[in-house]
CSV table of C-alpha atoms in Angstrom, one decimal:
chain,number,residue,atom,x,y,z
N,1,MET,CA,11.6,15.9,24.9
N,2,SER,CA,9.9,12.8,22.1
N,3,PRO,CA,11.0,12.7,19.0
N,4,LEU,CA,8.7,14.6,16.5
N,5,VAL,CA,6.5,12.3,14.2
N,6,SER,CA,5.5,13.4,10.7
N,7,VAL,CA,2.1,12.4,9.5
N,8,ILE,CA,1.5,13.0,5.8
N,9,ILE,CA,-1.5,12.7,4.4
N,10,PRO,CA,-2.0,13.0,0.5
N,11,CYS,CA,-5.4,14.1,-0.7
N,12,LYS,CA,-7.0,13.6,-3.9
N,13,ASP,CA,-10.9,14.1,-4.4
N,14,GLY,CA,-11.0,13.3,-0.3
N,15,ALA,CA,-13.6,15.3,0.8
N,16,ALA,CA,-15.8,12.5,2.3
N,17,TRP,CA,-12.7,11.2,4.3
N,18,LEU,CA,-10.4,13.4,5.2
N,19,GLY,CA,-11.9,14.8,8.1
N,20,GLU,CA,-12.0,11.1,9.7
N,21,ALA,CA,-8.2,10.8,8.6
N,22,ILE,CA,-7.0,14.2,10.2
N,23,GLU,CA,-9.1,13.8,13.6
N,24,SER,CA,-7.6,10.2,13.9
N,25,CYS,CA,-4.3,11.8,14.1
N,26,ARG,CA,-5.0,14.4,16.3
N,27,ASP,CA,-6.4,12.2,18.6
N,28,GLN,CA,-2.9,9.9,18.7
N,29,THR,CA,-1.8,9.1,22.2
N,30,TRP,CA,1.4,10.3,21.1
N,31,LYS,CA,1.2,14.2,21.4
N,32,ASN,CA,4.1,15.3,19.4
N,33,LEU,CA,3.8,15.4,16.0
N,34,GLU,CA,2.7,17.3,13.1
N,35,ILE,CA,0.0,16.3,10.9
N,36,ILE,CA,0.8,17.7,6.5
N,37,VAL,CA,-1.9,17.4,4.2
N,38,VAL,CA,-1.2,17.4,0.8
N,39,ASP,CA,-3.2,18.0,-1.6
N,40,ASP,CA,-3.0,16.8,-5.0
N,41,HIS,CA,-5.2,18.8,-7.5
N,42,SER,CA,-8.7,17.9,-6.0
N,43,SER,CA,-11.7,18.6,-8.0
N,44,ASP,CA,-14.0,18.6,-4.7
N,45,ALA,CA,-14.0,20.4,-1.5
N,46,SER,CA,-10.8,18.9,0.1
N,47,LEU,CA,-8.7,21.4,0.2
N,48,GLN,CA,-11.4,23.2,2.3
N,49,VAL,CA,-11.7,20.6,4.5
N,50,ALA,CA,-8.3,20.4,4.9
N,51,ARG,CA,-7.9,24.4,5.7
N,52,SER,CA,-10.8,23.9,8.4
N,53,TYR,CA,-8.4,22.0,10.6
N,54,GLY,CA,-5.8,24.9,9.8
N,55,THR,CA,-3.9,25.4,13.1
N,56,PRO,CA,-0.6,25.2,13.9
N,57,ALA,CA,-0.1,21.0,13.8
N,58,VAL,CA,-2.1,20.7,10.5
N,59,VAL,CA,-0.2,22.1,7.7
N,60,VAL,CA,-1.9,22.6,4.5
N,61,LEU,CA,0.1,22.2,1.4
N,62,VAL,CA,-0.6,22.3,-2.4
N,63,CYS,CA,1.0,19.7,-4.9
N,64,LYS,CA,1.8,21.7,-7.9
N,65,ARG,CA,3.0,17.8,-9.7
N,66,LYS,CA,0.2,15.0,-9.6
N,67,GLY,CA,0.2,11.9,-8.2
N,68,ALA,CA,0.1,10.8,-5.0
N,69,SER,CA,3.8,9.9,-5.0
N,70,ALA,CA,4.4,13.4,-5.9
N,71,ALA,CA,2.5,14.7,-2.7
N,72,ARG,CA,4.5,12.2,-0.4
N,73,ASN,CA,7.3,13.7,-1.6
N,74,VAL,CA,5.9,17.4,-1.2
N,75,GLY,CA,5.3,16.5,2.5
N,76,LEU,CA,8.6,14.8,3.2
N,77,GLU,CA,10.0,18.0,2.2
N,78,ARG,CA,7.7,19.7,4.7
N,79,ALA,CA,8.6,17.3,7.6
N,80,ARG,CA,10.3,18.3,10.2
N,81,GLY,CA,10.2,14.8,12.2
N,82,ASP,CA,12.5,12.2,13.1
N,83,PHE,CA,10.1,10.0,12.5
N,84,ILE,CA,7.5,9.6,9.5
N,85,GLN,CA,4.0,8.4,9.5
N,86,PHE,CA,2.1,7.9,5.9
N,87,LEU,CA,-1.8,7.8,5.8
N,88,ASP,CA,-4.0,7.7,3.1
N,89,ALA,CA,-7.1,10.5,3.2
N,90,ASP,CA,-9.5,7.6,3.4
N,91,ASP,CA,-8.0,5.7,5.8
N,92,VAL,CA,-7.9,6.0,9.7
N,93,LEU,CA,-5.3,5.4,12.6
N,94,ASP,CA,-6.3,3.9,16.3
N,95,ARG,CA,-5.6,6.3,18.6
N,96,ASP,CA,-2.5,4.1,20.3
N,97,LYS,CA,-1.0,3.5,16.5
N,98,ILE,CA,1.8,5.9,16.9
N,99,ARG,CA,2.6,5.6,20.7
N,100,LEU,CA,3.2,1.8,20.6
N,101,GLN,CA,5.0,2.1,17.7
N,102,MET,CA,7.5,4.5,18.4
N,103,GLU,CA,7.7,3.1,22.2
N,104,ARG,CA,8.9,-0.1,20.4
N,105,LEU,CA,11.4,1.3,18.0
N,106,MET,CA,12.9,3.6,20.7
N,107,SER,CA,13.7,0.1,22.8
N,108,GLY,CA,14.2,-1.3,19.5
N,109,PRO,CA,17.8,-1.7,17.4
N,110,GLU,CA,19.0,1.0,15.7
N,111,SER,CA,17.1,1.4,12.3
N,112,ALA,CA,14.4,-0.7,12.8
N,113,VAL,CA,10.8,0.3,11.3
N,114,ALA,CA,7.9,-0.7,12.7
N,115,SER,CA,4.6,-2.3,11.0
N,116,GLY,CA,1.4,-3.1,12.6
N,117,ALA,CA,-1.9,-5.0,12.5
N,118,TRP,CA,-4.6,-3.2,10.2
N,119,GLY,CA,-8.1,-4.2,9.5
N,120,ARG,CA,-10.9,-3.8,6.5
N,121,PHE,CA,-14.1,-1.8,6.7
N,122,TRP,CA,-16.8,-0.2,4.8
N,123,HIS,CA,-18.4,2.7,6.6
N,124,ASN,CA,-17.2,2.5,10.7
N,125,PRO,CA,-14.3,0.9,11.8
N,126,GLY,CA,-15.1,-0.7,14.2
N,127,GLU,CA,-16.9,-2.9,11.9
N,128,ALA,CA,-12.8,-4.2,11.0
N,129,ARG,CA,-11.8,-7.5,12.1
N,130,PHE,CA,-8.1,-8.4,12.1
N,131,SER,CA,-6.7,-11.4,10.5
N,132,ALA,CA,-3.3,-12.3,11.7
N,133,GLU,CA,-0.9,-13.4,8.7
N,134,PRO,CA,2.5,-14.3,8.0
N,135,VAL,CA,4.3,-11.0,7.8
N,136,TRP,CA,2.5,-9.8,11.4
N,137,ALA,CA,5.7,-10.8,13.2
N,138,ASP,CA,9.4,-9.2,13.6
N,139,LEU,CA,11.2,-9.9,10.3
N,140,ALA,CA,14.7,-9.3,8.7
N,141,PRO,CA,14.4,-7.2,6.0
N,142,GLN,CA,14.5,-9.7,3.0
N,143,GLU,CA,12.4,-12.2,5.4
N,144,PHE,CA,9.9,-9.6,5.2
N,145,LEU,CA,9.6,-9.5,1.3
N,146,ILE,CA,9.8,-13.1,0.4
N,147,SER,CA,7.6,-13.9,2.9
N,148,SER,CA,4.8,-11.1,1.4
N,149,TRP,CA,5.6,-11.8,-2.5
N,150,LEU,CA,5.1,-15.5,-1.8
N,151,GLY,CA,1.4,-15.3,-0.2
N,152,GLY,CA,2.3,-13.9,3.4
N,153,GLY,CA,0.4,-10.9,3.5
N,154,MET,CA,0.9,-7.3,2.9
N,155,MET,CA,1.0,-3.8,5.2
N,156,PRO,CA,-0.5,-1.0,3.8
N,157,ASN,CA,1.5,2.2,3.8
N,158,PHE,CA,-0.3,3.8,7.1
N,159,ALA,CA,0.9,0.0,9.2
N,160,TRP,CA,4.3,1.2,8.8
N,161,LEU,CA,5.9,3.8,11.0
N,162,THR,CA,9.7,4.6,9.6
N,163,PRO,CA,12.8,6.6,10.9
N,164,ARG,CA,13.3,9.6,8.4
N,165,ALA,CA,17.2,8.3,8.4
N,166,VAL,CA,16.0,5.2,7.4
N,167,ILE,CA,14.1,7.0,4.5
N,168,GLU,CA,16.7,8.9,3.2
N,169,ARG,CA,18.6,5.9,2.8
N,170,ALA,CA,16.1,4.6,0.8
N,171,GLY,CA,14.7,7.6,-1.3
N,172,ARG,CA,12.0,9.3,-2.0
N,173,TRP,CA,8.7,8.3,-3.6
N,174,ASN,CA,8.8,7.3,-7.5
N,175,GLU,CA,7.1,9.7,-9.2
N,176,ARG,CA,6.8,7.8,-12.1
N,177,LEU,CA,4.3,5.3,-10.5
N,178,SER,CA,0.5,5.6,-10.1
N,179,VAL,CA,-0.2,2.0,-9.3
N,180,ASN,CA,1.5,-0.3,-6.6
N,181,ASP,CA,4.0,2.9,-5.8
N,182,ASP,CA,3.6,2.2,-2.3
N,183,GLY,CA,4.9,-1.5,-2.8
N,184,GLU,CA,7.9,-0.4,-4.6
N,185,PHE,CA,8.7,2.7,-2.1
N,186,PHE,CA,8.1,-0.3,0.7
N,187,CYS,CA,10.4,-2.4,-0.5
N,188,ARG,CA,13.2,0.1,-1.0
N,189,VAL,CA,12.7,1.4,2.9
N,190,VAL,CA,12.3,-2.4,4.3
N,191,LEU,CA,15.9,-3.2,2.5
N,192,ALA,CA,17.2,-0.2,4.1
N,193,ALA,CA,16.0,-0.8,7.3
N,194,SER,CA,17.7,-3.3,10.0
N,195,ARG,CA,14.9,-5.1,11.3
N,196,ILE,CA,10.9,-5.0,11.1
N,197,LEU,CA,9.3,-4.9,14.2
N,198,PHE,CA,5.9,-5.8,14.5
N,199,CYS,CA,3.0,-4.1,17.1
N,200,ASN,CA,0.3,-5.9,17.1
N,201,GLU,CA,-2.0,-3.7,19.2
N,202,ALA,CA,-0.7,-0.7,17.0
N,203,ARG,CA,-3.5,-0.6,14.5
N,204,GLY,CA,-5.0,0.7,11.5
N,205,TYR,CA,-8.1,0.8,9.5
N,206,TYR,CA,-8.3,0.5,5.4
N,207,ARG,CA,-11.3,1.9,3.9
N,208,ARG,CA,-13.3,-0.7,1.3
N,209,PRO,CA,-13.6,1.7,-1.7
N,210,ALA,CA,-17.2,2.2,-3.1
N,211,ALA,CA,-16.1,2.9,-6.6
N,212,ALA,CA,-13.0,1.7,-8.5
N,213,THR,CA,-10.0,3.5,-6.9
N,214,LEU,CA,-6.6,3.6,-8.7
N,215,SER,CA,-5.2,0.3,-7.7
N,216,ARG,CA,-8.1,-1.1,-9.2
N,217,ARG,CA,-7.3,0.6,-12.8
N,218,ARG,CA,-7.1,-1.4,-15.9
N,219,ASP,CA,-5.9,1.1,-18.3
N,220,GLY,CA,-2.4,0.9,-20.0
N,221,LYS,CA,-0.9,3.4,-18.1
N,222,ALA,CA,-2.0,1.7,-15.1
N,223,PHE,CA,-0.4,-1.8,-15.9
N,224,VAL,CA,2.7,-0.4,-17.1
N,225,SER,CA,3.3,1.1,-13.7
N,226,GLY,CA,2.3,-2.0,-12.0
N,227,TYR,CA,5.4,-3.7,-14.2
N,228,GLU,CA,7.9,-1.5,-13.4
N,229,SER,CA,7.0,-1.7,-9.8
N,230,ILE,CA,7.6,-5.0,-9.4
N,231,GLU,CA,10.6,-5.0,-11.9
N,232,LEU,CA,12.3,-2.2,-9.5
N,233,SER,CA,11.4,-4.2,-6.2
N,234,CYS,CA,12.6,-7.7,-7.5
N,235,ARG,CA,15.8,-5.9,-8.6
N,236,ALA,CA,16.1,-4.3,-5.6
N,237,LEU,CA,15.7,-7.6,-3.4
N,238,MET,CA,18.2,-9.7,-5.8
N,239,GLN,CA,20.7,-6.9,-5.2
N,240,HIS,CA,20.1,-7.4,-1.1
N,241,CYS,CA,19.6,-10.9,-0.9
N,242,ASP,CA,20.7,-13.4,-3.9
N,243,GLN,CA,18.7,-16.7,-2.6
N,244,ALA,CA,17.0,-19.4,-3.8
N,245,THR,CA,14.2,-18.4,-1.8
N,246,ALA,CA,14.4,-14.6,-2.8
N,247,ALA,CA,14.3,-15.8,-6.4
N,248,LYS,CA,11.1,-17.8,-6.0
N,249,ALA,CA,9.3,-14.6,-4.4
N,250,CYS,CA,10.3,-12.7,-7.1
N,251,ALA,CA,8.9,-15.7,-9.6
N,252,SER,CA,5.6,-15.4,-7.7
N,253,HIS,CA,5.7,-11.5,-7.9
N,254,TYR,CA,5.4,-11.9,-11.2
N,255,GLN,CA,3.3,-14.7,-11.6
N,256,ARG,CA,0.6,-12.6,-9.6
N,257,PHE,CA,0.7,-9.8,-12.3
N,258,VAL,CA,0.2,-12.2,-15.2
N,259,TYR,CA,-2.9,-13.3,-13.1
N,260,GLU,CA,-4.2,-9.7,-12.7
N,261,ALA,CA,-3.2,-7.9,-16.2
N,262,PHE,CA,-4.5,-10.8,-18.3
N,263,PRO,CA,-6.3,-10.5,-20.7
N,264,ASP,CA,-5.7,-6.8,-21.2
N,265,ALA,CA,-2.2,-6.1,-21.0
N,266,PRO,CA,-0.5,-9.0,-23.5
N,267,ASP,CA,2.7,-7.6,-23.9
N,268,LEU,CA,3.4,-7.2,-20.2
N,269,VAL,CA,1.6,-10.5,-19.4
N,270,ARG,CA,4.2,-12.5,-22.2
N,271,GLU,CA,7.2,-10.2,-20.5
N,272,ALA,CA,6.2,-11.1,-16.7
N,273,GLU,CA,5.8,-14.9,-17.8
N,274,THR,CA,9.4,-15.3,-19.0
N,275,ARG,CA,10.4,-13.6,-15.8
N,276,VAL,CA,8.8,-16.1,-13.9
N,277,VAL,CA,10.7,-18.8,-15.9
N,278,GLN,CA,13.8,-17.0,-15.6
N,279,PHE,CA,13.4,-16.7,-12.2
N,280,GLY,CA,12.5,-20.7,-12.0
N,281,GLY,CA,9.0,-20.7,-11.9
N,282,SER,CA,5.7,-20.2,-9.3
N,283,ASP,CA,3.6,-22.5,-7.7
N,284,LEU,CA,1.1,-19.5,-6.8
N,285,ARG,CA,-2.3,-20.0,-8.2
N,286,MET,CA,-5.3,-17.6,-8.9
N,287,GLN,CA,-7.4,-17.4,-6.4
N,288,GLY,CA,-10.9,-17.1,-6.9
N,289,GLY,CA,-14.5,-18.9,-5.5
N,290,ARG,CA,-16.0,-22.5,-6.5
N,291,ALA,CA,-17.1,-21.4,-9.8
N,292,PHE,CA,-13.9,-19.8,-11.2
N,293,GLN,CA,-12.3,-23.0,-9.7
N,294,ALA,CA,-14.3,-25.7,-11.3
N,295,LEU,CA,-14.2,-23.5,-14.6
N,296,SER,CA,-10.0,-23.6,-13.9
N,297,ALA,CA,-10.0,-27.3,-13.5
N,298,CYS,CA,-12.2,-28.0,-16.9
N,299,PHE,CA,-10.6,-25.4,-18.9
N,300,GLY,CA,-7.8,-23.6,-17.3
N,301,TRP,CA,-7.3,-20.3,-15.5
N,302,LYS,CA,-7.2,-18.1,-18.5
N,303,LEU,CA,-10.7,-19.1,-19.7
N,304,ALA,CA,-12.2,-18.5,-15.9
N,305,ARG,CA,-10.1,-15.2,-16.0
N,306,ARG,CA,-11.9,-13.7,-18.6
N,307,CYS,CA,-15.6,-15.3,-17.1
N,308,GLN,CA,-14.3,-13.4,-14.2
N,309,LEU,CA,-13.8,-10.3,-15.7
N,310,SER,CA,-17.2,-10.5,-17.4
N,311,TRP,CA,-18.9,-11.1,-14.4
N,312,GLN,CA,-17.8,-8.6,-12.5
N,313,LYS,CA,-18.7,-6.1,-15.4
N,314,PHE,CA,-21.9,-7.0,-16.0
N,315,ARG,CA,-22.3,-6.2,-12.4
N,316,SER,CA,-20.9,-3.3,-12.1
N,317,LEU,CA,-23.0,-2.2,-15.2
N,318,ARG,CA,-25.9,-3.3,-13.6
N,319,ALA,CA,-25.3,-1.7,-10.0
N,320,ASP,CA,-25.0,1.7,-12.1
N,321,ARG,CA,-28.2,1.3,-13.7
N,322,GLN,CA,-29.9,0.5,-10.4
N,323,ALA,CA,-28.4,3.3,-8.7
């Protein structure tokens, strides 16, 4: 019999999309799977939507602790599969995604993990466009992280398919983290694996949020979580691979945080800037449109960043008034 794959879907207030996520799992061409939906204190109809699919193949749990990481850990505790697929409630899997990755893993080296192609969409997954990035390749664990942190792209959590044994070596989700918890978790998973096997046709679809999401938060707790995630990830990489390229990747990881957190978290920005220097400096440049680049060239990126955030806030307020 083919190995069992456990799909774990944490859900908080995702009633509008949860059904589509569940159906994309039920339609998988890899048939030996279980779907575990874990409700994370939803205030909408998410729990009712999940329970409407209640069958032996769709297990619905309620998480007593708060947070997506806690919900995923609850799902892991219940999961019976030898392979684990994580999926957020607003994202969607291509019907062949799990089968193609399972075929690659079963014929590949022991303890390898599979990654896959992904694209963004607003309303219909058919709108998604897939743009290859440097991390879309077979890579050694440290090569993946170094390439990603130096600007080579990333993998959303649904892009991975992971043997349970690798997760057990890596450890469970860090429930202290609320922002970039997936980045820190999969950093440990990647470093616990023997190889990253990329499957170009194993596709997933990342929904562009219509409103602010956890990853876009700019409050103090979010910045603390983001910074701690980077601290833990860089420490793990340097323990695994103490090389100049790894140090440069860590410097860029911190530099990216500096750009994101400025000017709202000045203490953490200063700490991150110190880390950038300690790791030897970074040549990572902040991205932005023509107006941003022109302001940066004349007045520096910090003033340009303030203007960028002010413009984003103005547009958001105008949109709220027009709604």
